[in-house]
């Protein structure tokens, strides 16, 4: 590395998939050194070594067989064993002497190695005599053990079982891990712990400090950790505040958090060897629902839903009794089983909105894959054990509510289904983060996250490789309110604003890869081209090949493709009656629950009073039966 400064060296070390294909084609599929035929596992090599300042560019690249590349010489890494970005961040931290007022905010994409950076920084400060105590604050109890295990691998002892009632940390340990909730419940206990010794506080996913009832968590953290000599703040997503500022975070005039070091997913993907690429198969389909007090049933394609229609359309699509979500789970399981042919322990994750849906999805998946599917729910005491067992095992699927969307490390995850009704960019990025962690240098997996084809999620998928400079807290609050205003999962109000009627089988709308929207036709063309080139580009997925062809001008996909929907037709009377019978069944069940009457008794009374039966009733008679039930339910609710 003599004579080459870190500033002058190309930050990106590995060739991208597109560049590798270009090198392969330029070499006509043969090693540029020995002229042997290139086989899977061939190397993209720098003609002028990267360690000597050679750029990571196809102009400075060549395709070599592994044997020839190894003869040329091995690559050079920094002596610390850290990734380049981690070494750079640590160097900046040391040069700034821990940041302004001892606060240093690192925003780095999930999977990049924030935990390793934080613990290396802690060890560095201990060795220099700057600190002699560590406190790690995490969002969930499960992460306390995860941090303790990571620290143990670095020779640092962290007590993950500490309780506020203990008062003091045992001298056996170098520090302690607790949750934001734990600090908020007893801030003075933590003020004493942080003040008695020279303490470094590591805030994992610091944006959670804005959570908590009446925003008291932030006040508690400020009171507890003001005496600490150093505070290292970590977040996997950029954030801002529109309400009460989070303590120890600096903000600009637009209320955006000012980071001291930023390493987003796009940078990590460009560097290579840090995170996996992710593609997003987006699935369309028809959703049907009925608004309270109306007889008419609304039907809309997910991709055509406007802002007002998205909540009921998404709710209908994600209803386990419909056809959309079961068909998506079938398709996702097919892709996972295909991946498991090469990677037998590849795993899948379904992120559900709530406990009711999570359990229902698990039952559907169990029938599809023939294995019992675990469900991780934050309210259950064994949830951490369930996640840990899945992470260490080889079971194909796990279903979880949003607790698993952040901070949980399961590198074998390869396929996901976004089945949550939360539609904020922060949450979406956090879910994507569960699939980007590499398992080692030879991990060529491209993860797949199945998403509904609603416009806002498609835009998030297209922007995933770009820097996201702000995520609004108020947006998170509003969308979470949308999620709960109708009473999901067994807490249904007497007459919700709208009621799910059904959904169609999912149809492939587009796949988002590297920010490009690819139609099924584009993917088929890419599949044929990949087959023509052969096994030497086996690590390049069909989606990546399509993105490469797009960059070469083969396709024009500047905008999200819009399905060619046929002209709307009047719904068939038979379909209307079928949907009404389904709603009537739910209404009778609801009335039975709130009155304590037997379901059959209510039905018999309706048959007698209306002089008809559900199975033989006309469309008008079914509508009258539904009106009668709605009036009865409203009366009971008064």
Coordinates of C-alpha atoms in Angstrom, one line a residue:
X1 CA 0.0 0.0 0.0
X2 CA 3.1 2.3 0.0
X3 CA 2.6 5.5 -1.9
X4 CA -1.2 5.2 -2.1
X5 CA -3.3 7.2 0.3
X6 CA -6.7 6.0 1.5
X7 CA -8.3 9.1 0.0
X8 CA -7.0 8.4 -3.5
X9 CA -8.0 4.7 -3.5
X10 CA -11.3 3.7 -5.0
X11 CA -13.8 3.1 -2.2
X12 CA -15.5 0.3 -4.1
X13 CA -13.4 -2.9 -4.2
X14 CA -15.5 -5.5 -5.9
X15 CA -16.9 -5.6 -9.4
X16 CA -20.7 -5.5 -9.6
X17 CA -22.7 -8.2 -11.3
X18 CA -23.2 -6.0 -14.4
X19 CA -19.4 -5.4 -14.6
X20 CA -18.7 -9.1 -14.2
X21 CA -20.9 -10.0 -17.1
X22 CA -19.2 -7.3 -19.1
X23 CA -15.8 -8.7 -18.3
X24 CA -17.0 -12.2 -19.2
X25 CA -18.4 -11.1 -22.6
X26 CA -15.2 -9.1 -23.3
X27 CA -13.1 -12.2 -22.7
X28 CA -15.4 -14.3 -24.8
X29 CA -15.9 -16.6 -21.9
X30 CA -12.2 -17.5 -21.6
X31 CA -9.5 -16.7 -19.0
X32 CA -7.6 -13.6 -20.0
X33 CA -4.3 -15.2 -18.8
X34 CA -4.3 -18.9 -19.7
X35 CA -7.2 -18.8 -22.3
X36 CA -8.9 -21.7 -20.5
X37 CA -12.7 -21.8 -20.5
X38 CA -14.2 -19.9 -17.6
X39 CA -16.3 -21.9 -15.2
X40 CA -18.6 -20.9 -12.3
X41 CA -16.5 -19.2 -9.6
X42 CA -14.2 -17.3 -12.1
X43 CA -12.7 -14.1 -10.7
X44 CA -13.2 -10.5 -11.7
X45 CA -9.6 -9.1 -11.4
X46 CA -8.0 -5.6 -11.3
X47 CA -5.3 -5.3 -13.9
X48 CA -3.7 -2.6 -11.8
X49 CA -4.2 -3.9 -8.2
X50 CA -6.8 -2.2 -6.1
X51 CA -4.3 -2.0 -3.3
X52 CA -2.0 0.1 -5.5
X53 CA -4.8 2.5 -6.4
X54 CA -6.3 0.7 -9.4
X55 CA -9.9 1.7 -10.0
X56 CA -12.8 -0.7 -9.8
X57 CA -13.9 -0.2 -13.4
X58 CA -14.3 -2.5 -16.4
X59 CA -11.5 -0.6 -18.1
X60 CA -9.2 -1.8 -15.4
X61 CA -10.8 -5.3 -15.1
X62 CA -10.2 -8.7 -16.6
X63 CA -11.8 -12.2 -16.3
X64 CA -9.4 -14.8 -14.8
X65 CA -9.8 -18.4 -13.7
X66 CA -9.2 -18.8 -9.9
X67 CA -5.8 -20.5 -10.5
X68 CA -4.4 -17.6 -12.5
X69 CA -5.8 -15.0 -10.1
X70 CA -4.3 -16.7 -7.1
X71 CA -0.9 -16.9 -8.9
X72 CA -1.1 -13.1 -9.4
X73 CA -1.3 -12.6 -5.6
X74 CA -3.9 -12.3 -2.9
X75 CA -5.9 -9.2 -2.1
X76 CA -4.9 -6.7 0.7
X77 CA -7.2 -5.7 3.6
X78 CA -6.8 -3.3 6.4
X79 CA -4.8 -4.7 9.3
X80 CA -7.6 -4.4 11.8
X81 CA -9.8 -7.0 10.2
X82 CA -12.6 -4.4 9.9
X83 CA -14.4 -3.7 6.7
X84 CA -13.2 -0.5 5.0
X85 CA -16.1 1.5 6.1
X86 CA -15.8 0.4 9.7
X87 CA -12.1 1.3 9.8
X88 CA -12.9 4.7 8.2
X89 CA -15.7 5.3 10.8
X90 CA -13.5 4.3 13.7
X91 CA -10.7 6.5 12.4
X92 CA -13.1 9.5 12.2
X93 CA -14.4 8.8 15.7
X94 CA -10.9 8.8 17.1
X95 CA -9.8 11.9 15.2
X96 CA -12.9 13.7 16.5
X97 CA -12.2 12.5 20.0
X98 CA -15.7 10.9 20.3
X99 CA -17.6 13.7 18.6
X100 CA -19.3 16.8 19.8
X101 CA -20.0 16.7 23.5
X102 CA -19.0 13.0 23.4
X103 CA -21.9 12.1 21.0
X104 CA -21.3 10.3 17.7
X105 CA -24.1 9.2 15.4
X106 CA -23.5 6.4 12.9
X107 CA -26.2 5.7 10.3
X108 CA -25.4 2.5 8.5
X109 CA -27.5 0.0 6.6
X110 CA -28.6 -3.2 8.3
X111 CA -26.1 -5.9 7.8
X112 CA -23.1 -3.6 7.4
X113 CA -21.7 -4.3 10.8
X114 CA -22.8 -1.6 13.2
X115 CA -22.4 -4.0 16.2
X116 CA -18.8 -4.8 15.2
X117 CA -18.0 -1.2 14.8
X118 CA -19.5 -0.3 18.2
X119 CA -17.7 -3.1 20.1
X120 CA -14.4 -2.4 18.4
X121 CA -14.8 1.2 19.4
X122 CA -15.6 0.2 23.0
X123 CA -12.5 -2.1 23.1
X124 CA -10.3 0.7 21.7
X125 CA -11.6 3.1 24.4
X126 CA -11.0 0.5 27.2
X127 CA -7.4 -0.2 26.0
X128 CA -6.7 3.6 25.9
X129 CA -8.1 4.0 29.4
X130 CA -10.8 6.4 28.3
X131 CA -13.7 4.3 29.7
X132 CA -14.0 1.4 32.1
X133 CA -17.8 0.7 31.8
X134 CA -20.1 0.0 28.9
X135 CA -23.9 0.3 28.7
X136 CA -25.8 -1.0 25.6
X137 CA -29.4 0.1 25.1
X138 CA -31.5 -1.9 22.7
X139 CA -35.1 -1.9 21.4
X140 CA -36.1 -5.4 22.5
X141 CA -35.1 -7.9 25.1
X142 CA -34.0 -10.4 22.4
X143 CA -31.3 -8.1 21.3
X144 CA -29.7 -8.0 24.8
X145 CA -28.5 -11.5 24.4
X146 CA -27.5 -10.9 20.8
X147 CA -25.2 -8.0 21.9
X148 CA -23.8 -10.0 24.8
X149 CA -22.9 -12.9 22.5
X150 CA -21.2 -10.6 19.9
X151 CA -19.3 -8.9 22.7
X152 CA -18.1 -12.2 24.1
X153 CA -16.6 -13.1 20.8
X154 CA -14.5 -9.9 21.1
X155 CA -13.5 -10.7 24.7
X156 CA -15.9 -8.2 26.3
X157 CA -18.2 -9.4 29.0
X158 CA -21.8 -7.9 28.9
X159 CA -24.5 -8.8 31.4
X160 CA -27.7 -9.3 29.4
X161 CA -29.7 -10.5 32.5
X162 CA -29.3 -7.4 34.6
X163 CA -32.5 -6.1 36.2
X164 CA -33.1 -2.6 37.6
X165 CA -33.6 -4.0 41.0
X166 CA -30.0 -5.2 41.1
X167 CA -28.9 -1.6 41.5
X168 CA -25.2 -2.2 40.6
X169 CA -23.5 -4.2 37.9
X170 CA -21.3 -7.2 39.0
X171 CA -17.6 -6.6 38.8
X172 CA -17.5 -9.8 36.7
X173 CA -18.7 -7.8 33.7
X174 CA -17.3 -5.0 31.5
X175 CA -20.8 -3.7 31.1
X176 CA -24.5 -4.3 30.8
X177 CA -27.2 -4.4 28.2
X178 CA -30.8 -3.2 28.8
X179 CA -33.8 -1.9 26.8
X180 CA -35.1 1.6 26.2
X181 CA -38.2 0.6 28.3
X182 CA -35.9 -0.6 31.1
X183 CA -34.2 2.8 31.3
X184 CA -37.5 4.7 31.1
X185 CA -38.8 2.8 34.1
X186 CA -35.9 3.6 36.4
X187 CA -33.7 6.4 35.0
X188 CA -32.1 7.2 38.3
X189 CA -30.7 3.7 38.6
X190 CA -29.0 4.1 35.3
X191 CA -27.8 7.6 36.1
X192 CA -25.9 6.1 39.1
X193 CA -24.5 3.3 36.9
X194 CA -23.3 5.7 34.2
X195 CA -22.0 8.3 36.7
X196 CA -19.9 6.0 39.0
X197 CA -17.5 5.0 36.3
X198 CA -16.2 6.4 33.0
X199 CA -19.0 5.1 30.8
X200 CA -19.6 4.6 27.1
X201 CA -23.3 4.3 26.3
X202 CA -24.1 2.5 23.0
X203 CA -27.6 3.3 21.8
X204 CA -28.7 0.6 19.3
X205 CA -31.3 2.0 16.8
X206 CA -31.4 5.4 18.6
X207 CA -34.6 6.5 16.7
X208 CA -36.5 4.2 19.2
X209 CA -35.8 6.9 21.8
X210 CA -38.6 8.8 20.3
X211 CA -41.0 5.9 21.1
X212 CA -42.9 5.4 24.4
X213 CA -46.0 6.8 25.9
X214 CA -46.1 10.6 26.0
X215 CA -42.5 10.6 24.6
X216 CA -41.1 10.1 28.1
X217 CA -38.4 7.7 26.9
X218 CA -36.3 10.6 25.6
X219 CA -36.5 12.5 28.9
X220 CA -35.5 9.3 30.8
X221 CA -32.5 8.7 28.5
X222 CA -31.3 12.3 29.0
X223 CA -31.6 12.1 32.8
X224 CA -29.9 8.6 32.9
X225 CA -27.0 9.1 30.6
X226 CA -26.0 12.8 30.9
X227 CA -23.1 11.8 33.2
X228 CA -21.6 9.3 30.6
X229 CA -18.3 10.4 29.1
X230 CA -19.0 9.0 25.6
X231 CA -22.2 8.2 23.8
X232 CA -22.2 6.2 20.5
X233 CA -25.5 6.4 18.7
X234 CA -26.4 3.8 16.0
X235 CA -29.3 3.7 13.5
X236 CA -30.0 1.5 10.5
X237 CA -32.2 4.2 8.9
X238 CA -31.9 8.0 8.7
X239 CA -34.5 9.8 10.7
X240 CA -35.9 13.1 11.8
X241 CA -38.2 14.5 14.4
X242 CA -41.3 16.6 14.1
X243 CA -42.0 16.5 17.8
X244 CA -39.7 16.3 20.7
X245 CA -36.0 16.0 19.8
X246 CA -34.2 12.8 20.8
X247 CA -31.5 13.5 23.4
X248 CA -27.9 13.5 22.3
X249 CA -28.9 13.9 18.6
X250 CA -28.1 17.0 16.7
X251 CA -30.6 18.3 14.1
X252 CA -30.4 20.7 11.2
X253 CA -32.9 23.4 10.4
X254 CA -35.2 20.9 8.7
X255 CA -35.3 18.8 11.9
X256 CA -33.2 16.0 10.2
X257 CA -30.8 14.1 12.4
X258 CA -27.2 15.2 11.6
X259 CA -25.0 12.1 11.4
X260 CA -21.3 11.9 12.0
X261 CA -20.9 8.9 9.7
X262 CA -23.2 7.6 7.0
X263 CA -23.0 4.3 5.2
X264 CA -26.3 3.5 3.4
X265 CA -27.3 0.4 1.5
X266 CA -26.4 1.9 -1.9
X267 CA -22.8 2.5 -0.8
X268 CA -22.6 -0.9 0.8
X269 CA -23.9 -2.6 -2.3
X270 CA -21.5 -0.7 -4.5
X271 CA -18.5 -1.6 -2.2
X272 CA -19.3 -5.3 -2.7
X273 CA -18.8 -8.0 -0.1
X274 CA -20.8 -6.1 2.6
X275 CA -24.5 -6.8 1.8
X276 CA -26.5 -8.8 -0.6
X277 CA -28.6 -7.4 -3.5
X278 CA -32.4 -7.7 -3.0
X279 CA -35.0 -7.9 -5.7
X280 CA -38.7 -7.2 -5.2
X281 CA -41.3 -9.3 -7.0
X282 CA -44.4 -7.2 -6.8
X283 CA -47.8 -8.9 -7.1
X284 CA -51.1 -7.4 -8.2
X285 CA -54.6 -8.7 -7.8
X286 CA -58.2 -7.6 -7.1
X287 CA -59.4 -6.6 -3.7
X288 CA -63.0 -6.4 -2.7
X289 CA -64.6 -4.7 0.3
X290 CA -67.8 -3.2 1.5
X291 CA -68.0 0.1 3.4
X292 CA -70.2 0.4 6.5
X293 CA -73.8 1.2 5.7
X294 CA -73.4 0.5 2.0
X295 CA -74.7 -2.5 0.0
X296 CA -72.3 -2.0 -2.9
X297 CA -69.1 -3.9 -2.9
X298 CA -66.0 -2.0 -4.1
X299 CA -63.4 -3.9 -6.3
X300 CA -60.0 -2.5 -7.3
X301 CA -56.6 -3.7 -8.5
X302 CA -53.9 -3.2 -5.9
X303 CA -51.8 -1.3 -8.5
X304 CA -54.7 1.0 -9.3
X305 CA -55.7 1.8 -5.7
X306 CA -55.6 5.5 -4.8
X307 CA -54.6 6.9 -1.5
X308 CA -58.1 6.4 0.1
X309 CA -58.4 2.9 -1.4
X310 CA -55.1 1.6 -0.3
X311 CA -56.0 0.8 3.4
X312 CA -59.1 -1.4 2.6
X313 CA -57.5 -2.8 -0.6
X314 CA -54.4 -3.9 1.3
X315 CA -56.4 -5.3 4.2
X316 CA -58.5 -7.4 1.8
X317 CA -55.4 -8.7 0.0
X318 CA -53.7 -9.7 3.3
X319 CA -56.9 -11.4 4.6
X320 CA -55.9 -15.1 5.1
X321 CA -59.5 -16.1 4.0
X322 CA -59.0 -14.5 0.6
X323 CA -57.1 -15.8 -2.4
X324 CA -54.3 -13.2 -2.8
X325 CA -52.0 -13.9 0.2
X326 CA -52.3 -17.7 0.0
X327 CA -51.2 -17.5 -3.6
X328 CA -48.3 -15.2 -2.8
X329 CA -47.2 -17.6 -0.1
X330 CA -47.3 -20.4 -2.6
X331 CA -45.1 -18.5 -5.0
X332 CA -42.7 -17.4 -2.3
X333 CA -42.4 -21.0 -1.0
X334 CA -41.6 -22.2 -4.6
X335 CA -38.8 -19.7 -4.8
X336 CA -37.4 -20.6 -1.4
X337 CA -37.5 -24.3 -2.3
X338 CA -35.6 -23.6 -5.5
X339 CA -32.9 -21.7 -3.4
X340 CA -32.7 -24.5 -0.9
X341 CA -31.5 -26.8 -3.7
X342 CA -28.2 -24.9 -3.6
X343 CA -28.4 -23.6 -0.1
X344 CA -30.2 -26.3 2.0
X345 CA -30.8 -24.1 5.0
X346 CA -32.0 -20.9 3.2
X347 CA -34.9 -19.5 5.2
X348 CA -38.0 -17.4 4.6
X349 CA -39.7 -14.8 6.7
X350 CA -43.2 -13.5 6.6
X351 CA -43.7 -10.1 8.3
X352 CA -47.4 -9.9 9.5
X353 CA -49.5 -7.0 10.8
X354 CA -50.6 -8.7 14.0
X355 CA -50.9 -11.9 16.0
X356 CA -54.1 -13.1 14.3
X357 CA -52.7 -12.8 10.8
X358 CA -49.3 -14.2 11.8
X359 CA -50.9 -17.4 13.1
X360 CA -53.2 -17.7 10.1
X361 CA -50.2 -17.3 7.7
X362 CA -48.3 -20.0 9.6
X363 CA -51.1 -22.5 9.1
X364 CA -51.2 -21.7 5.4
X365 CA -47.5 -22.1 5.0
X366 CA -47.5 -25.3 7.0
X367 CA -49.9 -26.9 4.6
X368 CA -47.9 -25.6 1.6
X369 CA -44.4 -26.7 2.7
X370 CA -45.3 -29.7 4.9
X371 CA -43.4 -28.3 8.0
X372 CA -44.6 -26.7 11.2
X373 CA -44.0 -23.0 10.9
X374 CA -43.0 -21.1 14.1
X375 CA -44.6 -17.8 14.9
X376 CA -42.7 -15.1 16.8
X377 CA -44.9 -12.6 18.7
X378 CA -43.3 -9.9 20.9
X379 CA -46.0 -10.3 23.6
X380 CA -45.1 -13.9 24.2
X381 CA -42.2 -14.6 26.6
X382 CA -40.7 -17.4 24.4
X383 CA -40.5 -15.3 21.3
X384 CA -36.7 -14.7 21.7
X385 CA -36.2 -18.4 22.0
X386 CA -38.3 -19.1 18.9
X387 CA -36.2 -16.6 16.8
X388 CA -32.9 -18.0 18.1
X389 CA -33.9 -21.6 17.4
X390 CA -34.9 -20.6 13.9
X391 CA -31.7 -18.7 13.3
X392 CA -29.6 -21.6 14.3
X393 CA -31.7 -24.3 12.6
X394 CA -32.7 -25.1 9.0
X395 CA -36.5 -24.9 9.2
X396 CA -37.8 -23.2 6.0
X397 CA -40.1 -20.5 7.3
X398 CA -40.8 -18.3 10.3
X399 CA -43.7 -15.8 10.6
X400 CA -43.4 -12.8 12.8
X401 CA -45.1 -9.6 13.8
X402 CA -43.0 -6.4 13.4
X403 CA -40.7 -7.2 16.3
X404 CA -38.4 -9.1 13.9
X405 CA -38.2 -6.2 11.5
X406 CA -35.2 -4.6 13.2
X407 CA -32.0 -5.7 14.8
X408 CA -32.6 -9.4 14.6
X409 CA -29.7 -11.2 12.9
X410 CA -30.7 -14.2 10.8
X411 CA -28.2 -14.4 7.9
X412 CA -29.8 -17.4 6.3
X413 CA -33.0 -15.5 5.4
X414 CA -33.3 -15.4 1.6
X415 CA -37.0 -15.0 0.8
X416 CA -39.5 -12.7 2.4
X417 CA -43.1 -11.7 2.2
X418 CA -44.1 -8.2 3.2
X419 CA -47.5 -8.9 4.6
X420 CA -47.7 -5.9 6.9
X421 CA -50.1 -3.0 6.5
X422 CA -47.5 -0.5 7.8
X423 CA -46.5 1.7 4.8
X424 CA -43.7 3.9 6.1
X425 CA -40.4 4.1 4.4
X426 CA -38.5 3.5 7.7
X427 CA -40.3 0.3 8.5
X428 CA -39.9 -0.9 4.9
X429 CA -36.2 -0.3 5.0
X430 CA -36.0 -2.1 8.3
X431 CA -37.7 -5.2 6.9
X432 CA -35.4 -5.2 3.8
X433 CA -32.5 -5.1 6.3
X434 CA -33.4 -8.6 7.5
X435 CA -32.4 -10.0 4.1
X436 CA -29.2 -8.2 3.2
X437 CA -26.7 -9.8 5.6
X438 CA -23.9 -11.8 3.9
X439 CA -22.9 -15.2 5.2
X440 CA -19.4 -15.0 4.0
X441 CA -17.2 -14.2 1.0
X442 CA -18.7 -17.0 -1.1
X443 CA -22.4 -15.9 -0.5
X444 CA -23.8 -15.0 -3.9
X445 CA -27.4 -15.0 -2.8
X446 CA -29.8 -12.5 -4.2
X447 CA -32.6 -12.1 -1.7
X448 CA -36.2 -11.8 -2.8
X449 CA -38.9 -9.8 -0.9
X450 CA -42.4 -10.3 -2.2
X451 CA -44.5 -7.1 -1.9
X452 CA -48.0 -6.0 -2.8
X453 CA -48.0 -3.8 -6.0
X454 CA -49.3 -0.7 -4.3
X455 CA -47.6 2.5 -5.6
X456 CA -45.9 3.6 -2.4
X457 CA -44.2 0.2 -1.8
X458 CA -43.0 0.1 -5.4
X459 CA -41.4 3.5 -5.0
X460 CA -39.7 2.4 -1.8
X461 CA -38.3 -0.6 -3.6
X462 CA -37.0 1.5 -6.5
X463 CA -35.3 3.9 -4.0
X464 CA -33.8 1.3 -1.7
X465 CA -30.3 1.8 -3.1
X466 CA -30.4 5.5 -2.8
X467 CA -29.6 7.6 0.3
X468 CA -32.8 8.3 2.3
X469 CA -32.3 11.6 4.1
X470 CA -35.4 11.7 6.1
X471 CA -38.2 9.5 7.5
X472 CA -41.0 11.4 9.2
X473 CA -42.0 10.3 12.7
X474 CA -45.5 11.8 12.1
X475 CA -45.9 9.6 9.0
X476 CA -45.2 6.5 11.1
X477 CA -47.8 7.6 13.6
X478 CA -50.4 8.3 11.0
X479 CA -50.0 5.0 9.2
X480 CA -49.9 3.0 12.4
X481 CA -53.2 4.6 13.2
X482 CA -54.6 3.5 9.9
X483 CA -53.6 0.0 10.8
X484 CA -55.6 -0.1 14.0
X485 CA -58.6 2.0 13.3
X486 CA -60.7 -0.9 12.3
X487 CA -59.7 -3.4 15.0
X488 CA -57.6 -6.1 13.6
X489 CA -57.1 -9.6 14.9
X490 CA -60.1 -10.2 17.2
X491 CA -60.6 -6.6 18.5
X492 CA -63.1 -5.7 15.7
X493 CA -65.4 -2.7 16.5
X494 CA -69.1 -3.4 16.1
X495 CA -69.3 -1.8 12.6
X496 CA -65.8 -1.1 11.1
X497 CA -65.4 1.6 8.5
X498 CA -65.0 -1.1 5.8
X499 CA -65.2 -4.9 5.7
X500 CA -63.1 -7.3 3.7
X501 CA -65.1 -9.3 1.2
X502 CA -62.4 -11.1 -0.8
X503 CA -59.4 -11.0 -3.0
X504 CA -58.2 -12.6 -6.3
X505 CA -55.2 -14.8 -6.9
X506 CA -52.1 -12.7 -7.2
X507 CA -50.7 -11.9 -10.6
X508 CA -47.1 -10.8 -11.3
X509 CA -47.1 -7.0 -11.8
X510 CA -43.3 -6.3 -11.9
X511 CA -40.0 -7.1 -10.3
X512 CA -37.9 -4.2 -8.9
X513 CA -34.2 -4.9 -9.3
X514 CA -31.4 -2.2 -8.8
X515 CA -34.1 0.5 -8.9
X516 CA -35.5 -0.7 -12.2
X517 CA -39.0 -2.0 -12.8
X518 CA -38.9 -5.1 -14.9
X519 CA -42.0 -6.6 -16.5
X520 CA -42.5 -10.4 -16.8
X521 CA -41.7 -10.0 -20.5
X522 CA -38.3 -8.3 -19.6
X523 CA -37.5 -11.2 -17.2
X524 CA -38.3 -13.8 -19.9
X525 CA -35.9 -12.1 -22.3
X526 CA -33.2 -12.0 -19.6
X527 CA -33.8 -15.7 -18.8
X528 CA -33.2 -16.7 -22.4
X529 CA -30.0 -14.5 -22.6
X530 CA -28.7 -16.0 -19.3
X531 CA -29.3 -19.5 -20.6
X532 CA -27.4 -18.6 -23.9
X533 CA -24.3 -17.4 -22.0
X534 CA -24.3 -20.5 -19.8
X535 CA -23.1 -21.6 -16.4
X536 CA -20.2 -19.1 -16.1
X537 CA -22.6 -16.4 -15.1
X538 CA -24.6 -18.7 -12.8
X539 CA -24.2 -16.3 -9.8
X540 CA -26.1 -13.6 -11.8
X541 CA -29.8 -13.8 -11.3
X542 CA -32.4 -13.4 -14.0
X543 CA -33.4 -10.1 -12.4
X544 CA -29.8 -8.8 -12.4
X545 CA -29.4 -9.9 -16.1
X546 CA -32.5 -8.0 -17.0
X547 CA -31.1 -4.9 -15.2
X548 CA -27.9 -5.3 -17.1
X549 CA -29.7 -5.5 -20.4
X550 CA -31.7 -2.4 -19.4
X551 CA -28.4 -0.5 -18.7
X552 CA -27.2 -1.6 -22.2
X553 CA -30.4 0.0 -23.7
X554 CA -32.3 -3.3 -24.5
X555 CA -35.3 -2.1 -22.6
X556 CA -36.9 1.1 -21.6
X557 CA -38.2 0.9 -18.0
X558 CA -38.0 4.5 -16.8
X559 CA -41.4 4.2 -15.2
X560 CA -43.2 1.5 -13.2
X561 CA -45.0 -0.7 -15.7
X562 CA -48.8 -0.4 -15.6
X563 CA -50.8 -3.6 -16.3
X564 CA -53.1 -3.4 -19.2
X565 CA -56.4 -3.8 -17.4
X566 CA -59.5 -4.7 -19.4
X567 CA -62.4 -2.3 -19.5
X568 CA -64.4 -2.6 -16.2
X569 CA -67.3 -4.9 -16.5
X570 CA -70.5 -5.0 -14.4
X571 CA -70.0 -7.7 -11.7
X572 CA -71.9 -10.9 -12.3
X573 CA -75.0 -11.2 -10.1
X574 CA -73.8 -14.6 -8.9
X575 CA -70.5 -13.1 -7.7
X576 CA -72.4 -10.3 -5.9
X577 CA -74.6 -12.8 -4.1
X578 CA -71.7 -14.9 -3.2
X579 CA -69.9 -11.9 -1.6
X580 CA -73.1 -10.9 0.2
X581 CA -73.5 -14.3 1.7
X582 CA -69.9 -14.1 3.0
X583 CA -70.6 -10.7 4.7
X584 CA -73.9 -12.0 6.1
X585 CA -72.1 -15.0 7.7
X586 CA -69.6 -12.6 9.4
X587 CA -72.4 -10.3 10.6
X588 CA -74.4 -13.2 12.2
X589 CA -71.2 -14.4 13.9
X590 CA -70.5 -10.9 15.2
X591 CA -74.1 -10.5 16.5
X592 CA -73.9 -13.9 18.2
X593 CA -70.6 -12.9 20.0
X594 CA -72.0 -9.6 21.3
X595 CA -75.4 -10.9 22.3
X596 CA -74.5 -14.4 23.5
X597 CA -77.2 -15.9 21.3
X598 CA -76.6 -19.1 19.3
X599 CA -75.6 -18.6 15.6
X600 CA -78.4 -21.0 14.5
X601 CA -81.0 -19.2 16.6
X602 CA -80.2 -15.8 15.0
X603 CA -80.4 -17.4 11.5
X604 CA -83.7 -19.1 12.3
X605 CA -85.2 -15.8 13.5
X606 CA -84.0 -14.0 10.3
X607 CA -85.5 -16.8 8.1
X608 CA -88.8 -16.4 9.9
X609 CA -89.0 -12.6 9.9
X610 CA -87.8 -12.2 6.4
X611 CA -89.6 -15.2 5.0
X612 CA -86.6 -16.5 3.1
X613 CA -83.3 -18.5 3.5
X614 CA -79.8 -17.4 2.6
X615 CA -79.2 -20.2 0.1
X616 CA -82.3 -19.4 -1.9
X617 CA -82.7 -15.7 -1.3
X618 CA -82.6 -13.2 -4.2
X619 CA -80.0 -10.4 -4.4
X620 CA -82.5 -7.9 -3.0
X621 CA -83.5 -10.3 -0.2
X622 CA -79.8 -10.7 0.7
X623 CA -79.3 -7.0 0.8
X624 CA -82.4 -6.6 3.1
X625 CA -81.0 -9.3 5.4
X626 CA -77.7 -7.5 5.6
X627 CA -79.4 -4.2 6.4
X628 CA -81.4 -5.9 9.2
X629 CA -78.2 -7.4 10.7
X630 CA -76.4 -4.0 10.6
X631 CA -79.3 -2.3 12.4
X632 CA -79.4 -5.0 15.1
X633 CA -75.6 -4.6 15.6
X634 CA -75.9 -0.8 15.9
X635 CA -78.7 -1.2 18.4
X636 CA -76.6 -3.5 20.6
X637 CA -73.7 -1.0 20.4
X638 CA -75.7 1.8 21.9

